[in-house]
Amino acid sequence: MTVPAPPGAPTEAPAVCAAVLATLLPHRRTLDTGGHDDTPDAFPAQLRQLAAPVAANEPIVFTLPGFPCKSPNPAKVLGHLPDEGERLALRFLDGLCGRIAALHPPGARMVICSDGHVFSDLIQVPDRDIDAYADALRALIHDEGLTRLEVFDLRDVYGQELSHDAKRSLVHERHAPPLELLRSQTRGDEPTRRLYQGITKFLFEDSASFAGTRSARQRSCRRRAYGVMQRSRAWGELIEAHHPGAFRLSIHPQPRGSAKFGIRLLDAPDVWMTPWHSCVLEHTDGRRELLHRADAERLGRPVLRRGRPSHFTAG
């Protein structure tokens, strides 16, 4: 049975696809100059990803790798559990799906592909902290009534029986690209080079407790950055295998022409910043911004939610 379109909604499939993409464009995460003036026709790959579910009058499925765990750097975050940053980001994603449902009545759902266990040995976060974060993330989605969101992780790929180390080994051995290929792409491809530099920066910041020299710490971070990129590609393959035909979102900046669409979750002064590498400062005008904890502490006072640190408020 065909679901009738609401009054004022576009009725032709190409128009629906363009309208859905136009809903996403204001939130695009990009390093492109003038990227926020783009129109849907600048993203043919994304229009193609939308075409099949729209033409079939089926729900649009978005996949978003991310929400892995909190940064281990206490100067960035309030702790190892989700806080106001994740709450606001999840509400934004659920609301985005709701706005898309007004254009495409079968609706949309967001699969959050939580990847903490994919990288935990490389980002040096204990698996127990990642378990606690993932469990709290699911509870937060339930408690907030965010019915358009679901969480997908390595348990959905390899079950509960294998150890985290065994699952990571399978991911890497079966799906990771060769290291030399990534090194070559980093040298010759600007978006790949920027991604490598961004990941290296995060790893360096999050390795504040490194016991060796600064140069040794830099070498370690550069080596681990390639490992993160390998696992990220591998995780992407697994996501695509389990969610074929989904619209591929990314928390990293993506150039025009990429198969993935970068999306901002909240306002931040750094295009790479995410809720799990920062905390929220609520300004006196109600605007919320992601900042590192050390910066937010200077500008505001802490706020508790259910007895735990949640965010900071200015004034």
C-alpha positions as YAML, in Angstrom:
chain: A
units: angstrom
residues:
- id: 1
  name: MET
  ca: [0.00, 0.00, 0.00]
- id: 2
  name: THR
  ca: [1.39, 3.40, -0.99]
- id: 3
  name: VAL
  ca: [1.59, 5.89, 1.86]
- id: 4
  name: PRO
  ca: [0.15, 9.28, 0.81]
- id: 5
  name: ALA
  ca: [2.49, 12.24, 1.04]
- id: 6
  name: PRO
  ca: [1.60, 14.96, 3.58]
- id: 7
  name: PRO
  ca: [0.26, 18.27, 2.24]
- id: 8
  name: GLY
  ca: [3.01, 20.39, 0.70]
- id: 9
  name: ALA
  ca: [5.54, 17.53, 0.52]
- id: 10
  name: PRO
  ca: [7.32, 16.80, -2.79]
- id: 11
  name: THR
  ca: [5.68, 13.90, -4.63]
- id: 12
  name: GLU
  ca: [8.20, 12.91, -7.30]
- id: 13
  name: ALA
  ca: [11.10, 10.69, -6.21]
- id: 14
  name: PRO
  ca: [13.89, 13.00, -7.46]
- id: 15
  name: ALA
  ca: [12.27, 15.95, -5.71]
- id: 16
  name: VAL
  ca: [11.97, 13.96, -2.48]
- id: 17
  name: CYS
  ca: [15.63, 12.94, -2.66]
- id: 18
  name: ALA
  ca: [16.68, 16.56, -3.21]
- id: 19
  name: ALA
  ca: [14.49, 17.74, -0.33]
- id: 20
  name: VAL
  ca: [15.94, 15.12, 2.04]
- id: 21
  name: LEU
  ca: [19.48, 16.06, 1.07]
- id: 22
  name: ALA
  ca: [18.66, 19.76, 1.49]
- id: 23
  name: THR
  ca: [17.61, 18.93, 5.06]
- id: 24
  name: LEU
  ca: [21.07, 17.47, 5.71]
- id: 25
  name: LEU
  ca: [23.16, 20.14, 3.99]
- id: 26
  name: PRO
  ca: [23.02, 22.81, 6.75]
- id: 27
  name: HIS
  ca: [24.65, 20.26, 9.07]
- id: 28
  name: ARG
  ca: [27.38, 19.14, 6.68]
- id: 29
  name: ARG
  ca: [30.83, 18.69, 8.26]
- id: 30
  name: THR
  ca: [33.36, 19.82, 5.70]
- id: 31
  name: LEU
  ca: [36.72, 21.42, 5.09]
- id: 32
  name: ASP
  ca: [35.60, 22.64, 1.65]
- id: 33
  name: THR
  ca: [35.75, 26.38, 1.15]
- id: 34
  name: GLY
  ca: [32.22, 27.68, 0.67]
- id: 35
  name: GLY
  ca: [30.86, 24.22, 1.41]
- id: 36
  name: HIS
  ca: [27.80, 25.52, 3.23]
- id: 37
  name: ASP
  ca: [26.48, 27.15, 0.03]
- id: 38
  name: ASP
  ca: [26.15, 23.80, -1.74]
- id: 39
  name: THR
  ca: [22.93, 22.52, -3.29]
- id: 40
  name: PRO
  ca: [21.76, 18.88, -3.52]
- id: 41
  name: ASP
  ca: [22.87, 18.47, -7.13]
- id: 42
  name: ALA
  ca: [26.51, 18.84, -5.96]
- id: 43
  name: PHE
  ca: [26.18, 15.42, -4.26]
- id: 44
  name: PRO
  ca: [25.22, 12.83, -6.89]
- id: 45
  name: ALA
  ca: [26.51, 9.91, -4.77]
- id: 46
  name: GLN
  ca: [24.17, 10.85, -1.94]
- id: 47
  name: LEU
  ca: [21.23, 11.37, -4.29]
- id: 48
  name: ARG
  ca: [21.86, 7.86, -5.63]
- id: 49
  name: GLN
  ca: [21.91, 6.45, -2.08]
- id: 50
  name: LEU
  ca: [18.51, 8.04, -1.43]
- id: 51
  name: ALA
  ca: [16.97, 7.04, -4.75]
- id: 52
  name: ALA
  ca: [16.32, 3.34, -4.02]
- id: 53
  name: PRO
  ca: [14.40, 3.65, -0.71]
- id: 54
  name: VAL
  ca: [12.50, 6.70, -1.94]
- id: 55
  name: ALA
  ca: [11.46, 5.01, -5.20]
- id: 56
  name: ALA
  ca: [10.46, 1.87, -3.27]
- id: 57
  name: ASN
  ca: [8.54, 3.94, -0.69]
- id: 58
  name: GLU
  ca: [10.61, 2.36, 2.08]
- id: 59
  name: PRO
  ca: [12.26, 3.94, 5.16]
- id: 60
  name: ILE
  ca: [15.61, 5.63, 4.57]
- id: 61
  name: VAL
  ca: [18.37, 4.00, 6.64]
- id: 62
  name: PHE
  ca: [21.35, 6.11, 7.74]
- id: 63
  name: THR
  ca: [24.50, 4.52, 9.14]
- id: 64
  name: LEU
  ca: [26.78, 6.64, 11.34]
- id: 65
  name: PRO
  ca: [30.05, 5.16, 12.65]
- id: 66
  name: GLY
  ca: [30.96, 6.89, 15.90]
- id: 67
  name: PHE
  ca: [29.98, 7.20, 19.58]
- id: 68
  name: PRO
  ca: [32.89, 4.88, 20.51]
- id: 69
  name: CYS
  ca: [33.75, 5.96, 24.08]
- id: 70
  name: LYS
  ca: [34.91, 9.05, 25.92]
- id: 71
  name: SER
  ca: [38.41, 10.39, 25.37]
- id: 72
  name: PRO
  ca: [40.85, 9.20, 28.05]
- id: 73
  name: ASN
  ca: [42.14, 12.79, 28.40]
- id: 74
  name: PRO
  ca: [40.55, 14.36, 31.53]
- id: 75
  name: ALA
  ca: [41.28, 17.85, 30.16]
- id: 76
  name: LYS
  ca: [38.74, 17.13, 27.40]
- id: 77
  name: VAL
  ca: [35.84, 15.30, 29.03]
- id: 78
  name: LEU
  ca: [33.90, 14.95, 32.29]
- id: 79
  name: GLY
  ca: [34.28, 11.18, 32.64]
- id: 80
  name: HIS
  ca: [33.96, 7.91, 30.76]
- id: 81
  name: LEU
  ca: [30.14, 7.86, 30.43]
- id: 82
  name: PRO
  ca: [27.83, 9.70, 28.00]
- id: 83
  name: ASP
  ca: [26.77, 13.15, 29.18]
- id: 84
  name: GLU
  ca: [24.91, 16.18, 27.86]
- id: 85
  name: GLY
  ca: [26.94, 16.14, 24.64]
- id: 86
  name: GLU
  ca: [25.74, 12.68, 23.70]
- id: 87
  name: ARG
  ca: [22.19, 13.45, 24.86]
- id: 88
  name: LEU
  ca: [21.95, 16.53, 22.64]
- id: 89
  name: ALA
  ca: [23.62, 14.79, 19.69]
- id: 90
  name: LEU
  ca: [21.26, 11.81, 19.90]
- id: 91
  name: ARG
  ca: [18.23, 14.09, 20.16]
- id: 92
  name: PHE
  ca: [19.47, 16.00, 17.11]
- id: 93
  name: LEU
  ca: [19.84, 12.80, 15.08]
- id: 94
  name: ASP
  ca: [16.40, 11.54, 16.10]
- id: 95
  name: GLY
  ca: [14.89, 14.93, 15.25]
- id: 96
  name: LEU
  ca: [16.63, 14.94, 11.89]
- id: 97
  name: CYS
  ca: [14.98, 11.62, 11.08]
- id: 98
  name: GLY
  ca: [11.67, 13.13, 12.16]
- id: 99
  name: ARG
  ca: [12.07, 16.07, 9.78]
- id: 100
  name: ILE
  ca: [12.89, 13.68, 6.95]
- id: 101
  name: ALA
  ca: [9.73, 11.70, 7.71]
- id: 102
  name: ALA
  ca: [7.72, 14.85, 6.95]
- id: 103
  name: LEU
  ca: [9.17, 14.73, 3.42]
- id: 104
  name: HIS
  ca: [9.20, 10.95, 3.01]
- id: 105
  name: PRO
  ca: [6.28, 9.36, 4.93]
- id: 106
  name: PRO
  ca: [7.85, 5.89, 5.28]
- id: 107
  name: GLY
  ca: [10.31, 7.70, 7.54]
- id: 108
  name: ALA
  ca: [13.97, 7.33, 8.37]
- id: 109
  name: ARG
  ca: [16.03, 5.57, 11.01]
- id: 110
  name: MET
  ca: [19.59, 6.10, 12.19]
- id: 111
  name: VAL
  ca: [21.91, 3.17, 12.92]
- id: 112
  name: ILE
  ca: [24.66, 4.36, 15.26]
- id: 113
  name: CYS
  ca: [27.59, 2.07, 14.57]
- id: 114
  name: SER
  ca: [29.39, 2.29, 17.91]
- id: 115
  name: ASP
  ca: [33.01, 1.43, 17.17]
- id: 116
  name: GLY
  ca: [34.84, 1.68, 20.49]
- id: 117
  name: HIS
  ca: [35.82, -1.99, 20.63]
- id: 118
  name: VAL
  ca: [37.11, -1.82, 17.05]
- id: 119
  name: PHE
  ca: [39.82, 0.64, 18.13]
- id: 120
  name: SER
  ca: [40.24, 0.28, 21.90]
- id: 121
  name: ASP
  ca: [43.77, -1.18, 21.78]
- id: 122
  name: LEU
  ca: [44.87, 1.67, 19.46]
- id: 123
  name: ILE
  ca: [43.19, 4.52, 21.35]
- id: 124
  name: GLN
  ca: [44.24, 2.95, 24.67]
- id: 125
  name: VAL
  ca: [40.84, 2.89, 26.35]
- id: 126
  name: PRO
  ca: [39.96, -0.17, 28.50]
- id: 127
  name: ASP
  ca: [37.27, -2.42, 27.05]
- id: 128
  name: ARG
  ca: [35.36, -2.22, 30.35]
- id: 129
  name: ASP
  ca: [34.99, 1.56, 29.90]
- id: 130
  name: ILE
  ca: [33.75, 1.02, 26.35]
- id: 131
  name: ASP
  ca: [31.19, -1.52, 27.57]
- id: 132
  name: ALA
  ca: [29.98, 0.95, 30.21]
- id: 133
  name: TYR
  ca: [29.74, 3.74, 27.63]
- id: 134
  name: ALA
  ca: [27.81, 1.58, 25.13]
- id: 135
  name: ASP
  ca: [25.39, 0.34, 27.79]
- id: 136
  name: ALA
  ca: [24.76, 3.89, 28.99]
- id: 137
  name: LEU
  ca: [24.28, 5.05, 25.38]
- id: 138
  name: ARG
  ca: [21.55, 2.46, 24.83]
- id: 139
  name: ALA
  ca: [19.91, 3.43, 28.12]
- id: 140
  name: LEU
  ca: [20.02, 7.09, 27.12]
- id: 141
  name: ILE
  ca: [18.31, 6.37, 23.80]
- id: 142
  name: HIS
  ca: [15.60, 4.41, 25.63]
- id: 143
  name: ASP
  ca: [15.10, 6.97, 28.40]
- id: 144
  name: GLU
  ca: [14.87, 9.87, 25.95]
- id: 145
  name: GLY
  ca: [12.32, 8.01, 23.82]
- id: 146
  name: LEU
  ca: [14.44, 8.28, 20.68]
- id: 147
  name: THR
  ca: [12.59, 5.65, 18.70]
- id: 148
  name: ARG
  ca: [14.28, 6.39, 15.36]
- id: 149
  name: LEU
  ca: [17.74, 5.44, 16.66]
- id: 150
  name: GLU
  ca: [19.40, 2.06, 17.15]
- id: 151
  name: VAL
  ca: [22.93, 0.93, 18.08]
- id: 152
  name: PHE
  ca: [25.03, -1.55, 16.10]
- id: 153
  name: ASP
  ca: [28.41, -2.82, 17.34]
- id: 154
  name: LEU
  ca: [30.79, -5.78, 17.15]
- id: 155
  name: ARG
  ca: [28.40, -7.92, 19.17]
- id: 156
  name: ASP
  ca: [26.00, -7.76, 16.21]
- id: 157
  name: VAL
  ca: [28.79, -9.00, 13.92]
- id: 158
  name: TYR
  ca: [30.56, -11.68, 15.99]
- id: 159
  name: GLY
  ca: [28.21, -12.39, 18.89]
- id: 160
  name: GLN
  ca: [29.00, -12.53, 22.60]
- id: 161
  name: GLU
  ca: [31.30, -15.54, 22.88]
- id: 162
  name: LEU
  ca: [34.60, -14.24, 21.46]
- id: 163
  name: SER
  ca: [36.89, -11.92, 23.42]
- id: 164
  name: HIS
  ca: [37.26, -8.31, 22.36]
- id: 165
  name: ASP
  ca: [40.82, -9.03, 21.24]
- id: 166
  name: ALA
  ca: [39.65, -11.92, 19.07]
- id: 167
  name: LYS
  ca: [36.95, -9.79, 17.47]
- id: 168
  name: ARG
  ca: [39.44, -7.01, 16.71]
- id: 169
  name: SER
  ca: [41.81, -9.53, 15.13]
- id: 170
  name: LEU
  ca: [39.05, -10.84, 12.88]
- id: 171
  name: VAL
  ca: [38.09, -7.33, 11.81]
- id: 172
  name: HIS
  ca: [41.67, -6.44, 10.99]
- id: 173
  name: GLU
  ca: [42.69, -9.69, 9.30]
- id: 174
  name: ARG
  ca: [39.57, -10.04, 7.15]
- id: 175
  name: HIS
  ca: [38.80, -6.46, 6.19]
- id: 176
  name: ALA
  ca: [41.64, -3.97, 6.82]
- id: 177
  name: PRO
  ca: [43.45, -2.59, 3.75]
- id: 178
  name: PRO
  ca: [47.24, -3.04, 3.48]
- id: 179
  name: LEU
  ca: [49.30, -0.53, 5.41]
- id: 180
  name: GLU
  ca: [51.33, 0.44, 2.35]
- id: 181
  name: LEU
  ca: [48.16, 1.32, 0.45]
- id: 182
  name: LEU
  ca: [47.15, 3.74, 3.19]
- id: 183
  name: ARG
  ca: [50.63, 5.24, 3.34]
- id: 184
  name: SER
  ca: [50.53, 5.81, -0.42]
- id: 185
  name: GLN
  ca: [47.07, 7.39, -0.24]
- id: 186
  name: THR
  ca: [48.14, 9.63, 2.62]
- id: 187
  name: ARG
  ca: [51.02, 10.93, 0.50]
- id: 188
  name: GLY
  ca: [48.97, 11.42, -2.68]
- id: 189
  name: ASP
  ca: [45.39, 12.23, -1.62]
- id: 190
  name: GLU
  ca: [44.56, 15.45, 0.24]
- id: 191
  name: PRO
  ca: [41.40, 14.24, 2.09]
- id: 192
  name: THR
  ca: [43.24, 11.10, 3.25]
- id: 193
  name: ARG
  ca: [46.19, 13.19, 4.42]
- id: 194
  name: ARG
  ca: [43.89, 15.48, 6.39]
- id: 195
  name: LEU
  ca: [42.18, 12.50, 7.98]
- id: 196
  name: TYR
  ca: [45.54, 11.01, 8.98]
- id: 197
  name: GLN
  ca: [46.62, 14.34, 10.48]
- id: 198
  name: GLY
  ca: [43.32, 14.73, 12.36]
- id: 199
  name: ILE
  ca: [43.51, 11.24, 13.86]
- id: 200
  name: THR
  ca: [47.17, 11.73, 14.79]
- id: 201
  name: LYS
  ca: [46.26, 14.97, 16.55]
- id: 202
  name: PHE
  ca: [43.52, 13.27, 18.56]
- id: 203
  name: LEU
  ca: [45.80, 10.39, 19.55]
- id: 204
  name: PHE
  ca: [48.56, 12.79, 20.62]
- id: 205
  name: GLU
  ca: [46.15, 14.82, 22.76]
- id: 206
  name: ASP
  ca: [44.71, 11.65, 24.29]
- id: 207
  name: SER
  ca: [48.15, 10.22, 25.12]
- id: 208
  name: ALA
  ca: [48.94, 12.80, 27.80]
- id: 209
  name: SER
  ca: [50.08, 10.06, 30.20]
- id: 210
  name: PHE
  ca: [52.64, 8.68, 27.71]
- id: 211
  name: ALA
  ca: [55.82, 7.92, 29.68]
- id: 212
  name: GLY
  ca: [58.39, 8.47, 26.92]
- id: 213
  name: THR
  ca: [59.74, 11.53, 25.17]
- id: 214
  name: ARG
  ca: [57.61, 13.86, 23.06]
- id: 215
  name: SER
  ca: [59.20, 12.53, 19.84]
- id: 216
  name: ALA
  ca: [58.53, 8.93, 20.90]
- id: 217
  name: ARG
  ca: [54.93, 9.89, 21.68]
- id: 218
  name: GLN
  ca: [54.59, 11.43, 18.22]
- id: 219
  name: ARG
  ca: [55.98, 8.31, 16.57]
- id: 220
  name: SER
  ca: [53.58, 6.12, 18.52]
- id: 221
  name: CYS
  ca: [50.62, 8.30, 17.53]
- id: 222
  name: ARG
  ca: [51.56, 8.33, 13.85]
- id: 223
  name: ARG
  ca: [51.86, 4.54, 13.85]
- id: 224
  name: ARG
  ca: [48.56, 4.08, 15.69]
- id: 225
  name: ALA
  ca: [46.82, 6.59, 13.38]
- id: 226
  name: TYR
  ca: [47.42, 4.26, 10.44]
- id: 227
  name: GLY
  ca: [46.00, 1.42, 12.51]
- id: 228
  name: VAL
  ca: [42.89, 3.47, 13.27]
- id: 229
  name: MET
  ca: [42.47, 4.22, 9.57]
- id: 230
  name: GLN
  ca: [42.86, 0.54, 8.67]
- id: 231
  name: ARG
  ca: [40.25, -0.51, 11.22]
- id: 232
  name: SER
  ca: [37.96, 2.33, 10.17]
- id: 233
  name: ARG
  ca: [37.98, 1.06, 6.58]
- id: 234
  name: ALA
  ca: [37.40, -2.48, 7.86]
- id: 235
  name: TRP
  ca: [34.51, -1.36, 10.08]
- id: 236
  name: GLY
  ca: [33.01, 0.46, 7.11]
- id: 237
  name: GLU
  ca: [33.04, -2.78, 5.09]
- id: 238
  name: LEU
  ca: [31.29, -4.63, 7.90]
- id: 239
  name: ILE
  ca: [28.67, -1.91, 8.25]
- id: 240
  name: GLU
  ca: [27.98, -1.98, 4.52]
- id: 241
  name: ALA
  ca: [27.66, -5.76, 4.57]
- id: 242
  name: HIS
  ca: [25.13, -5.65, 7.41]
- id: 243
  name: HIS
  ca: [23.27, -2.55, 6.17]
- id: 244
  name: PRO
  ca: [23.44, -2.68, 2.36]
- id: 245
  name: GLY
  ca: [22.03, 0.33, 0.57]
- id: 246
  name: ALA
  ca: [22.16, 2.62, 3.60]
- id: 247
  name: PHE
  ca: [23.00, 6.32, 3.36]
- id: 248
  name: ARG
  ca: [26.54, 6.59, 4.73]
- id: 249
  name: LEU
  ca: [27.15, 9.37, 7.25]
- id: 250
  name: SER
  ca: [30.49, 10.25, 8.86]
- id: 251
  name: ILE
  ca: [31.57, 12.28, 11.88]
- id: 252
  name: HIS
  ca: [34.71, 13.28, 9.94]
- id: 253
  name: PRO
  ca: [34.76, 16.11, 7.38]
- id: 254
  name: GLN
  ca: [34.10, 14.75, 3.89]
- id: 255
  name: PRO
  ca: [34.82, 16.43, 0.56]
- id: 256
  name: ARG
  ca: [32.33, 16.75, -2.27]
- id: 257
  name: GLY
  ca: [32.31, 13.56, -4.28]
- id: 258
  name: SER
  ca: [32.92, 11.28, -1.30]
- id: 259
  name: ALA
  ca: [30.68, 8.23, -0.84]
- id: 260
  name: LYS
  ca: [30.20, 9.40, 2.76]
- id: 261
  name: PHE
  ca: [28.50, 12.57, 3.98]
- id: 262
  name: GLY
  ca: [30.12, 14.32, 6.94]
- id: 263
  name: ILE
  ca: [27.67, 15.58, 9.55]
- id: 264
  name: ARG
  ca: [28.05, 17.97, 12.48]
- id: 265
  name: LEU
  ca: [26.27, 16.91, 15.65]
- id: 266
  name: LEU
  ca: [26.62, 20.15, 17.65]
- id: 267
  name: ASP
  ca: [28.27, 23.56, 17.34]
- id: 268
  name: ALA
  ca: [32.03, 23.44, 17.98]
- id: 269
  name: PRO
  ca: [35.00, 25.73, 17.25]
- id: 270
  name: ASP
  ca: [36.91, 22.80, 15.68]
- id: 271
  name: VAL
  ca: [35.45, 20.95, 12.68]
- id: 272
  name: TRP
  ca: [36.89, 17.67, 14.05]
- id: 273
  name: MET
  ca: [35.37, 17.97, 17.55]
- id: 274
  name: THR
  ca: [32.75, 15.47, 18.73]
- id: 275
  name: PRO
  ca: [30.78, 14.99, 21.99]
- id: 276
  name: TRP
  ca: [33.09, 12.16, 23.05]
- id: 277
  name: HIS
  ca: [36.18, 14.39, 22.80]
- id: 278
  name: SER
  ca: [34.66, 17.34, 24.65]
- id: 279
  name: CYS
  ca: [31.85, 18.55, 26.87]
- id: 280
  name: VAL
  ca: [28.97, 21.02, 26.52]
- id: 281
  name: LEU
  ca: [28.98, 24.67, 27.58]
- id: 282
  name: GLU
  ca: [25.51, 26.23, 27.67]
- id: 283
  name: HIS
  ca: [25.74, 29.97, 27.02]
- id: 284
  name: THR
  ca: [23.46, 32.56, 28.64]
- id: 285
  name: ASP
  ca: [21.46, 32.86, 25.40]
- id: 286
  name: GLY
  ca: [20.72, 29.11, 25.44]
- id: 287
  name: ARG
  ca: [23.21, 28.19, 22.72]
- id: 288
  name: ARG
  ca: [25.16, 25.00, 23.41]
- id: 289
  name: GLU
  ca: [28.73, 24.57, 22.27]
- id: 290
  name: LEU
  ca: [31.24, 21.74, 22.44]
- id: 291
  name: LEU
  ca: [34.50, 22.69, 24.14]
- id: 292
  name: HIS
  ca: [37.31, 20.84, 25.85]
- id: 293
  name: ARG
  ca: [36.62, 20.52, 29.55]
- id: 294
  name: ALA
  ca: [39.55, 22.75, 30.48]
- id: 295
  name: ASP
  ca: [38.08, 25.57, 28.37]
- id: 296
  name: ALA
  ca: [34.48, 25.02, 29.49]
- id: 297
  name: GLU
  ca: [35.55, 25.07, 33.16]
- id: 298
  name: ARG
  ca: [37.04, 28.54, 32.75]
- id: 299
  name: LEU
  ca: [33.84, 29.87, 31.24]
- id: 300
  name: GLY
  ca: [31.12, 28.18, 33.28]
- id: 301
  name: ARG
  ca: [30.06, 26.25, 36.34]
- id: 302
  name: PRO
  ca: [29.32, 22.50, 36.43]
- id: 303
  name: VAL
  ca: [25.79, 21.11, 36.16]
- id: 304
  name: LEU
  ca: [24.77, 17.67, 37.48]
- id: 305
  name: ARG
  ca: [22.19, 15.38, 35.92]
- id: 306
  name: ARG
  ca: [21.06, 12.38, 37.98]
- id: 307
  name: GLY
  ca: [23.96, 12.96, 40.33]
- id: 308
  name: ARG
  ca: [26.68, 12.89, 37.65]
- id: 309
  name: PRO
  ca: [28.55, 15.77, 35.95]
- id: 310
  name: SER
  ca: [26.63, 16.61, 32.78]
- id: 311
  name: HIS
  ca: [27.87, 19.90, 31.32]
- id: 312
  name: PHE
  ca: [28.76, 23.51, 32.15]
- id: 313
  name: THR
  ca: [26.61, 26.60, 32.13]
- id: 314
  name: ALA
  ca: [27.97, 30.13, 31.58]
- id: 315
  name: GLY
  ca: [27.16, 33.08, 33.80]
...
